Short mmCIF file of C-alpha atoms in Angstrom, two decimals:
data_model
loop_
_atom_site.label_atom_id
_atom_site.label_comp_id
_atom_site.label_asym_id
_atom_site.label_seq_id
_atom_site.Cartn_x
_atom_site.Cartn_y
_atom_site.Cartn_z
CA UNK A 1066 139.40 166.26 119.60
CA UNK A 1067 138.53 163.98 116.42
CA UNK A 1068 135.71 162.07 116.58
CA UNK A 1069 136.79 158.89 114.50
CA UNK A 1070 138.95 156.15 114.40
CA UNK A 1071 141.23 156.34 111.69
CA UNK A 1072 141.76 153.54 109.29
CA UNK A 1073 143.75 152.95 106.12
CA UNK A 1074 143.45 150.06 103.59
CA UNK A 1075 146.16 149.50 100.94
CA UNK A 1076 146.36 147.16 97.66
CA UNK A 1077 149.50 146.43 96.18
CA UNK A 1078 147.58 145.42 93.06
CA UNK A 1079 145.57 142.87 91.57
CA UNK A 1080 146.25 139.98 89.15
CA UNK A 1081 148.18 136.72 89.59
CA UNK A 1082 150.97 137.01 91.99
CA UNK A 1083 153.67 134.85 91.49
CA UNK A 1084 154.80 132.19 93.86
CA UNK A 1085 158.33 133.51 94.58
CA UNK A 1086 156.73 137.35 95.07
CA UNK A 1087 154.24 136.36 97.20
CA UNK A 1088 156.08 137.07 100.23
CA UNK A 1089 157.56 140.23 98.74
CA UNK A 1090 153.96 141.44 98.43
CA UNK A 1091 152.81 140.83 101.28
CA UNK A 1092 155.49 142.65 103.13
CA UNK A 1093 155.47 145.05 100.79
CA UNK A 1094 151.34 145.92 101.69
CA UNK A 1095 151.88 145.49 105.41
CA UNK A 1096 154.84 147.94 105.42
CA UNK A 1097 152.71 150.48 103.44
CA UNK A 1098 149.63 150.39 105.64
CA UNK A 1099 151.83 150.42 108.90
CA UNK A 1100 153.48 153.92 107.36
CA UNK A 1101 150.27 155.44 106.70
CA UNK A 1102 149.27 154.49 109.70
CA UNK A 1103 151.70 155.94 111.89
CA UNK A 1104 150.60 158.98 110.43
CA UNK A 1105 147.02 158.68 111.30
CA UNK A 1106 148.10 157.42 114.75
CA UNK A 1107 149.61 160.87 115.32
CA UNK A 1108 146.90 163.04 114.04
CA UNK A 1109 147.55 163.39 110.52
CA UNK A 1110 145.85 163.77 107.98
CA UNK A 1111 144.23 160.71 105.43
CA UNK A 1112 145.93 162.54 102.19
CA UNK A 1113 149.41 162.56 103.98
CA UNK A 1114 148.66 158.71 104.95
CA UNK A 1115 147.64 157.53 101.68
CA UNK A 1116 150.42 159.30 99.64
CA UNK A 1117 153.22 158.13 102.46
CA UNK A 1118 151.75 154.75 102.19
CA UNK A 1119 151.61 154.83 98.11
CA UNK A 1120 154.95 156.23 98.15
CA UNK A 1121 156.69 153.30 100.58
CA UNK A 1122 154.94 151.06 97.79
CA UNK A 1123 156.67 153.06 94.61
CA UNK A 1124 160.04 152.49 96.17
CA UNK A 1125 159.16 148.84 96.59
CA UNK A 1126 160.39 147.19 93.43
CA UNK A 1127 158.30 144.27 94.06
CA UNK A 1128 155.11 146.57 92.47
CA UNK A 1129 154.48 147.75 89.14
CA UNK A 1130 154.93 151.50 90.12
CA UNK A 1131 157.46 153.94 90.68
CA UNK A 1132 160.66 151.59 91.14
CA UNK A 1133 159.61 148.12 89.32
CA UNK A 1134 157.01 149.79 86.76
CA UNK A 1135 156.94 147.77 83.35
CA UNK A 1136 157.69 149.39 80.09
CA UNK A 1137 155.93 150.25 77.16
CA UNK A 1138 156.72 149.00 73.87
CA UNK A 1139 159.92 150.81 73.16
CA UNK A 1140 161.44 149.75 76.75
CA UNK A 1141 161.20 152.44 78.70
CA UNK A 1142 159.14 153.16 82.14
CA UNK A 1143 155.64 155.69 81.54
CA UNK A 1144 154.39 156.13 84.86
CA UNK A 1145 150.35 157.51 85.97
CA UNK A 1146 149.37 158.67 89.69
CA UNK A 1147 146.53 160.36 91.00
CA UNK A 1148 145.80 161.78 94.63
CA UNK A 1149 141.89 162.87 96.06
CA UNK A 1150 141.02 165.01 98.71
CA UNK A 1151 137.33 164.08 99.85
CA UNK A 1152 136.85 167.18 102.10
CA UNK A 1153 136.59 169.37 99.00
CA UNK A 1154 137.09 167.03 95.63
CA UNK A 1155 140.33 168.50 94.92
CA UNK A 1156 142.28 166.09 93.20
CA UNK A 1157 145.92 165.80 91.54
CA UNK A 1158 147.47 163.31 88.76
CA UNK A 1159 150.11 163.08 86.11
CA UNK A 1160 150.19 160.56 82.94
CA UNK A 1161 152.89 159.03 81.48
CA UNK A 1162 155.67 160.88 83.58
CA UNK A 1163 159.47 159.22 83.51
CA UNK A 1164 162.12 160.36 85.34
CA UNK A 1165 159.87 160.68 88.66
CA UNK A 1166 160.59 158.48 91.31
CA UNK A 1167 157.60 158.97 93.41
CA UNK A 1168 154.75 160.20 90.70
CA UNK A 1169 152.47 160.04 93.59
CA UNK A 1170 154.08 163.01 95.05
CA UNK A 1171 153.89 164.96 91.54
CA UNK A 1172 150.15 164.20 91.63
CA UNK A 1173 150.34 165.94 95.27
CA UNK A 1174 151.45 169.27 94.21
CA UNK A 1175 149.58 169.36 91.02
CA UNK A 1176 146.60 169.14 93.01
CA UNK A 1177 148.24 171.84 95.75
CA UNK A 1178 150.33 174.17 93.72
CA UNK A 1179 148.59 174.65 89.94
CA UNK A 1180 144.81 175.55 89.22
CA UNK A 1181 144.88 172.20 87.28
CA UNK A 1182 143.82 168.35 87.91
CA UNK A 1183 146.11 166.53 85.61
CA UNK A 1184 149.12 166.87 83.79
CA UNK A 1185 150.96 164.56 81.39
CA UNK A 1186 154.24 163.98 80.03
CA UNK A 1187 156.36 166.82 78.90
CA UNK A 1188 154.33 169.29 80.87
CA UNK A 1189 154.31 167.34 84.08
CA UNK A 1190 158.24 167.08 83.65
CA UNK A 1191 158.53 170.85 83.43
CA UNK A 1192 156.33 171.20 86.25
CA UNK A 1193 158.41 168.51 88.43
CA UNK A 1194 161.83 170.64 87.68
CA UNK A 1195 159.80 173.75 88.64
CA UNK A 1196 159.24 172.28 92.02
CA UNK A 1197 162.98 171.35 92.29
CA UNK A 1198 162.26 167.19 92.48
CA UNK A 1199 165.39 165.59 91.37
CA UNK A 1200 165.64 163.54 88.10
CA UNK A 1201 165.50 159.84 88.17
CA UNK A 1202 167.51 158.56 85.45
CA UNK A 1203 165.11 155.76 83.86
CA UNK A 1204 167.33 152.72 84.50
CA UNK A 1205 166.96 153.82 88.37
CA UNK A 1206 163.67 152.91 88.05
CA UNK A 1207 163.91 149.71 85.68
CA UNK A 1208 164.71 146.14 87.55
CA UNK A 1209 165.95 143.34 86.28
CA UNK A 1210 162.52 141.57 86.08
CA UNK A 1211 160.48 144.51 84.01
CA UNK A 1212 163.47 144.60 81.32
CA UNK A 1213 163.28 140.23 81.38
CA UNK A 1214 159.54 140.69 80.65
CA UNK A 1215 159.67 143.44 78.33
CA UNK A 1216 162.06 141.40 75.78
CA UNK A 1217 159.69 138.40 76.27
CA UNK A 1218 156.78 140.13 75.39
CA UNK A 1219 158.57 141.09 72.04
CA UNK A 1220 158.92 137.74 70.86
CA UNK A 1221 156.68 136.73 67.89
CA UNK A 1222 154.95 134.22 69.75
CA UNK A 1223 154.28 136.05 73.13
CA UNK A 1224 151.11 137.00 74.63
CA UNK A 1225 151.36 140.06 76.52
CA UNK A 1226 148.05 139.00 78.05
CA UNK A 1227 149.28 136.26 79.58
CA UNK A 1228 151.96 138.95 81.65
CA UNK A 1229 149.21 141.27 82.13
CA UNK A 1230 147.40 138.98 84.97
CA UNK A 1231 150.70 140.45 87.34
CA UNK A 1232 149.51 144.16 87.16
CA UNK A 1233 150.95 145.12 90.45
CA UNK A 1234 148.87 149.14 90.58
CA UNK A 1235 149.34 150.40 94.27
CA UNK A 1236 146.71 152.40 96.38
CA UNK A 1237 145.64 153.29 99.20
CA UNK A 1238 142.57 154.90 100.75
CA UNK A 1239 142.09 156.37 104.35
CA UNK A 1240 140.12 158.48 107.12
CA UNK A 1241 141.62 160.30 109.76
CA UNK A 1242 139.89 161.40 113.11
CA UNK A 1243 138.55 164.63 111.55
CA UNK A 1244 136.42 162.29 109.46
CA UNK A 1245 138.33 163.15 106.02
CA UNK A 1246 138.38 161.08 103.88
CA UNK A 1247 141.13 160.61 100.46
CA UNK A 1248 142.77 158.09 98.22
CA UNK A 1249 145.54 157.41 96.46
CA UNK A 1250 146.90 155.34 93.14
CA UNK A 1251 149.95 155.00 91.30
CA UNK A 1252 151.03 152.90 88.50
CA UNK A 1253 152.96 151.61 86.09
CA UNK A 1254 150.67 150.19 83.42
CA UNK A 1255 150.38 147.53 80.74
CA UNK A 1256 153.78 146.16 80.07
CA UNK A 1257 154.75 146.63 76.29
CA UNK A 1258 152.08 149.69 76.29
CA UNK A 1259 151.93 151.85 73.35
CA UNK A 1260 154.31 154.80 73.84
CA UNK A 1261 152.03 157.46 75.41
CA UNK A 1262 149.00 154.90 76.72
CA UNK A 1263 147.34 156.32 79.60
CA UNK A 1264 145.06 153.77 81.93
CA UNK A 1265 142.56 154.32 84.28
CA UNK A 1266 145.13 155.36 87.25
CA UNK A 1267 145.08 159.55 86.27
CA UNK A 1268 141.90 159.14 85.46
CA UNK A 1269 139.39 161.07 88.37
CA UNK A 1270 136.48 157.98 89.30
CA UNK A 1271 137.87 155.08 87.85
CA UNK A 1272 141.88 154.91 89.25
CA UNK A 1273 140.58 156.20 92.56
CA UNK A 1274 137.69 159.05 93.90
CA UNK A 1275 137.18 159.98 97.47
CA UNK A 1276 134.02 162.13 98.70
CA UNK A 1277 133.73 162.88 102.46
CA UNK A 1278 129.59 162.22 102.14
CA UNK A 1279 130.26 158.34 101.15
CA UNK A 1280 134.36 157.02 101.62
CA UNK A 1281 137.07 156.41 99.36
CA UNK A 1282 138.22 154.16 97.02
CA UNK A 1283 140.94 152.83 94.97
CA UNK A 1284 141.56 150.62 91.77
CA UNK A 1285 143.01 147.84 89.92
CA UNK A 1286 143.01 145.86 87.63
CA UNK A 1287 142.93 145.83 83.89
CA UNK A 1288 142.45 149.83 83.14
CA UNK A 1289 140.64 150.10 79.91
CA UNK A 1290 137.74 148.08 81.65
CA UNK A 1291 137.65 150.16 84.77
CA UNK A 1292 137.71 153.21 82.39
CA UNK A 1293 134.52 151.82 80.83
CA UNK A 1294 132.16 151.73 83.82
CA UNK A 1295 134.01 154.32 85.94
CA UNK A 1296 134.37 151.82 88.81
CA UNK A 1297 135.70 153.81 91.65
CA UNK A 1298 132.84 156.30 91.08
CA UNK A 1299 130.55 153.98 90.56
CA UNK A 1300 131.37 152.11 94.11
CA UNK A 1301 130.53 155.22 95.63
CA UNK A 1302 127.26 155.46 94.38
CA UNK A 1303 126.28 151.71 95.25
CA UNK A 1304 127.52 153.18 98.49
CA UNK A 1305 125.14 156.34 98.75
CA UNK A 1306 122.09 154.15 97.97
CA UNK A 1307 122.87 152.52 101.05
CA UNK A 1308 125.57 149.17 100.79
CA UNK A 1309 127.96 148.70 102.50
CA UNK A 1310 131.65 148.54 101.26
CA UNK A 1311 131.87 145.32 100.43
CA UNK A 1312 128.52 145.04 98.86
CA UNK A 1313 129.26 147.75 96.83
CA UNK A 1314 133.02 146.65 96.07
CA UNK A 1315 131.30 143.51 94.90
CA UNK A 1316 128.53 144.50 92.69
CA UNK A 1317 130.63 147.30 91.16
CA UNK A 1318 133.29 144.30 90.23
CA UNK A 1319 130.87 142.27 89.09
CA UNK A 1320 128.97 144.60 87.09
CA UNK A 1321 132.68 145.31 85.24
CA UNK A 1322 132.49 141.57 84.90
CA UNK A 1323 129.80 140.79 83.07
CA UNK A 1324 129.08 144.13 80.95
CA UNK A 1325 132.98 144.38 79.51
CA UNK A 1326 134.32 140.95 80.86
CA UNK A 1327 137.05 143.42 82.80
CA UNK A 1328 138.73 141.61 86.21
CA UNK A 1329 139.99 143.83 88.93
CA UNK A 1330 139.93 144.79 92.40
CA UNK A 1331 139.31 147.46 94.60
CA UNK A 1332 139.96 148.85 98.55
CA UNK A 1333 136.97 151.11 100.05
CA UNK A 1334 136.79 152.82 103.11
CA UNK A 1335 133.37 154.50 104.00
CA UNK A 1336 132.74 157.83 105.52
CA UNK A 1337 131.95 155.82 109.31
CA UNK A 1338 135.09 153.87 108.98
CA UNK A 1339 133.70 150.34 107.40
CA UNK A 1340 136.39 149.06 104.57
CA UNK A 1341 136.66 146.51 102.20
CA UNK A 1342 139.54 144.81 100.04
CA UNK A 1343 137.17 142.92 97.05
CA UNK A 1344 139.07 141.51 94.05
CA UNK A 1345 137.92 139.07 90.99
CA UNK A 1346 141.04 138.26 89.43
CA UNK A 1347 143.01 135.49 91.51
CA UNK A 1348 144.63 137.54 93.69
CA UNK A 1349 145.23 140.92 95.20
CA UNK A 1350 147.97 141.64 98.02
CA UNK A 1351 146.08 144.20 100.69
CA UNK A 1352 146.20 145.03 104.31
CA UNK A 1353 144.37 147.29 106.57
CA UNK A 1354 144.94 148.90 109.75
CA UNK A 1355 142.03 149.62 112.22
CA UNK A 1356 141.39 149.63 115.80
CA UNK A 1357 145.57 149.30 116.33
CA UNK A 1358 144.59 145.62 114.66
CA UNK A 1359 146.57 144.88 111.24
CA UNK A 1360 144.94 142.73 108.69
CA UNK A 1361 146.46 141.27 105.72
CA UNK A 1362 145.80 138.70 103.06
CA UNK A 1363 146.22 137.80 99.05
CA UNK A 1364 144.07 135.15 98.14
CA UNK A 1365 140.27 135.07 97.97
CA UNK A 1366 139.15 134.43 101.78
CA UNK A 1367 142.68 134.85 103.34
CA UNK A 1368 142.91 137.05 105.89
CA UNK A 1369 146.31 137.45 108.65
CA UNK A 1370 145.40 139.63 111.66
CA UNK A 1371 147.69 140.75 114.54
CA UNK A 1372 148.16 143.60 116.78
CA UNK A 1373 149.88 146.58 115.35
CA UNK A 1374 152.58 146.38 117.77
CA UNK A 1375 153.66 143.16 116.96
CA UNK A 1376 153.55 144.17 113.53
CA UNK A 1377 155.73 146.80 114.09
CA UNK A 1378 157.94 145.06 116.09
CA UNK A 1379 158.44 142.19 113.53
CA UNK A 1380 158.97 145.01 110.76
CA UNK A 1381 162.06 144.36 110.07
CA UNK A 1382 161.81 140.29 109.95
CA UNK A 1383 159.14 138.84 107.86
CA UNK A 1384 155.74 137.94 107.75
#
């Protein structure tokens, strides 16, 4: 029999959430951590709960990630994913993939089915038609909103920065009750991205990392700045000199902070079952599941909890 209590956190990204997604968000992260929970609940294991829960959030068009990514410069949707395994640090991502729906599940089989950690572009489209996953035409994947604030950001006048605060990055980390550990992050990107950009999201330690000695974690935020410090690797180690998640979520973030002026957030799960959802932008949509209790929240000191049953109960209503 396992000997822990699973748990899974999920972030639907950090940034400024707009008023009128707000709710979207929040249903989006509750219905993501409930899926990857179920899993858990059963016996499964924290990589199939993280990538089930990533992959409810990439067919969510309220995040910037599979359905709902932004596009880069020339209008079209560049997706990056990665998946960790902390029994053995095997690991799986792709980079700029577009005709995927679910890159997170690409990542998956890199990691199980080639000798390599990452593939990009052409080569992780060859790959995908190996394995026989269907072609998503690109407008499938582009809504209404991502094409509205792609032609906005092309005006003269525009400041892509200003768009850039609504990042939207999903993850998820986990443990199951064999005491494994793994994470999970998929992506979109920068909207009006140079063709061929790849952020922190594919990139092993700073879109996600998950280790079986210390937890898991996963990122977002702005990606160049997480790149920098190596933020979900360097959690980890704040974590194996002794703090706790949230300690470590916090001085990891605020280390980003004030060395490269970078805002982001993170969700941590340690190897005893302690987690964290730490952000220093204004907001971050999250939820957790532990102990058959669902938490959820989005702003800076918010935090929803109810039983899981209710939660599931209410699933199809709203929150």
């Amino acid at each position: 029999l396992g000997r822990m209590k699973p748990v899974i956190v999920v972030h639907g990204g950090a940034g400024r959430i707009f008023k009128e997604r707000e709710e979207g968000s929040r249903a989006g992260v509750v219905r993501a951590a409930l899926r990857g929970y179920g899993i858990l609940k059963q016996g499964g294991s924290a990589l199939d709960a993280v990538e089930e829960a990533v992959q409810s959030m990439e067919d969510d068009p309220h995040f910037n990630a599979g359905c709902g990514s932004v596009l880069n410069e020339k209008g079209e949707v560049e997706m990056d994913a990665i998946i960790m395994d902390g029994k053995n640090l095997d690991s799986g991502a792709v980079s700029a993939v577009k005709y995927v729906a679910n890159p997170i599940k690409l990542a998956r089989l890199v990691m199980e089915k080639t000798k390599h950690m990452l593939l990009t572009d052409h080569g992780a489209h060859l790959f995908a038609q190996a394995m026989g996953i269907p072609e998503t035409p690109g407008e499938k994947l582009i809504t209404e909103r991502s094409r509205e604030r792609w032609k906005k950001n092309l005006e003269p006048d525009s400041n892509p920065a200003e768009f850039q605060k609504d990042l939207g990055t999903v993850g998820a980390v986990a443990i199951d009750n064999e005491g494994n550990v793994a994470c999970a992050t998929s992506t979109g990107g920068l909207s009006n991205k140079l063709i061929g950009r790849v952020g922190d999201t594919a990139c092993i330690g700073s879109g996600g990392y998950a280790d079986n000695s210390s937890g898991a974690t996963s990122t977002t935020g702005h990606g160049e700045s997480i790149m920098k410090v190596v933020l979900a690797r360097l959690i980890l180690y704040h974590m194996e000199q002794g703090m706790s998640p949230e300690m470590a979520a916090d001085t990891a973030l605020d280390y980003m902070k004030t060395r490269v002026g970078g805002l982001g957030g993170v969700i941590v799960v340690n190897n005893s079952g302690e987690w964290a959802a730490r952000f220093s932008t204004k907001q971050m949509s999250w939820a957790t599941v532990k102990d058959d209790q669902l938490h959820y929240g989005i702003y800076a000191g918010e935090k929803h909890t109810k039983p899981v049953d209710e939660a599931l109960a209410s699933e199809s209503g709203q929150f």
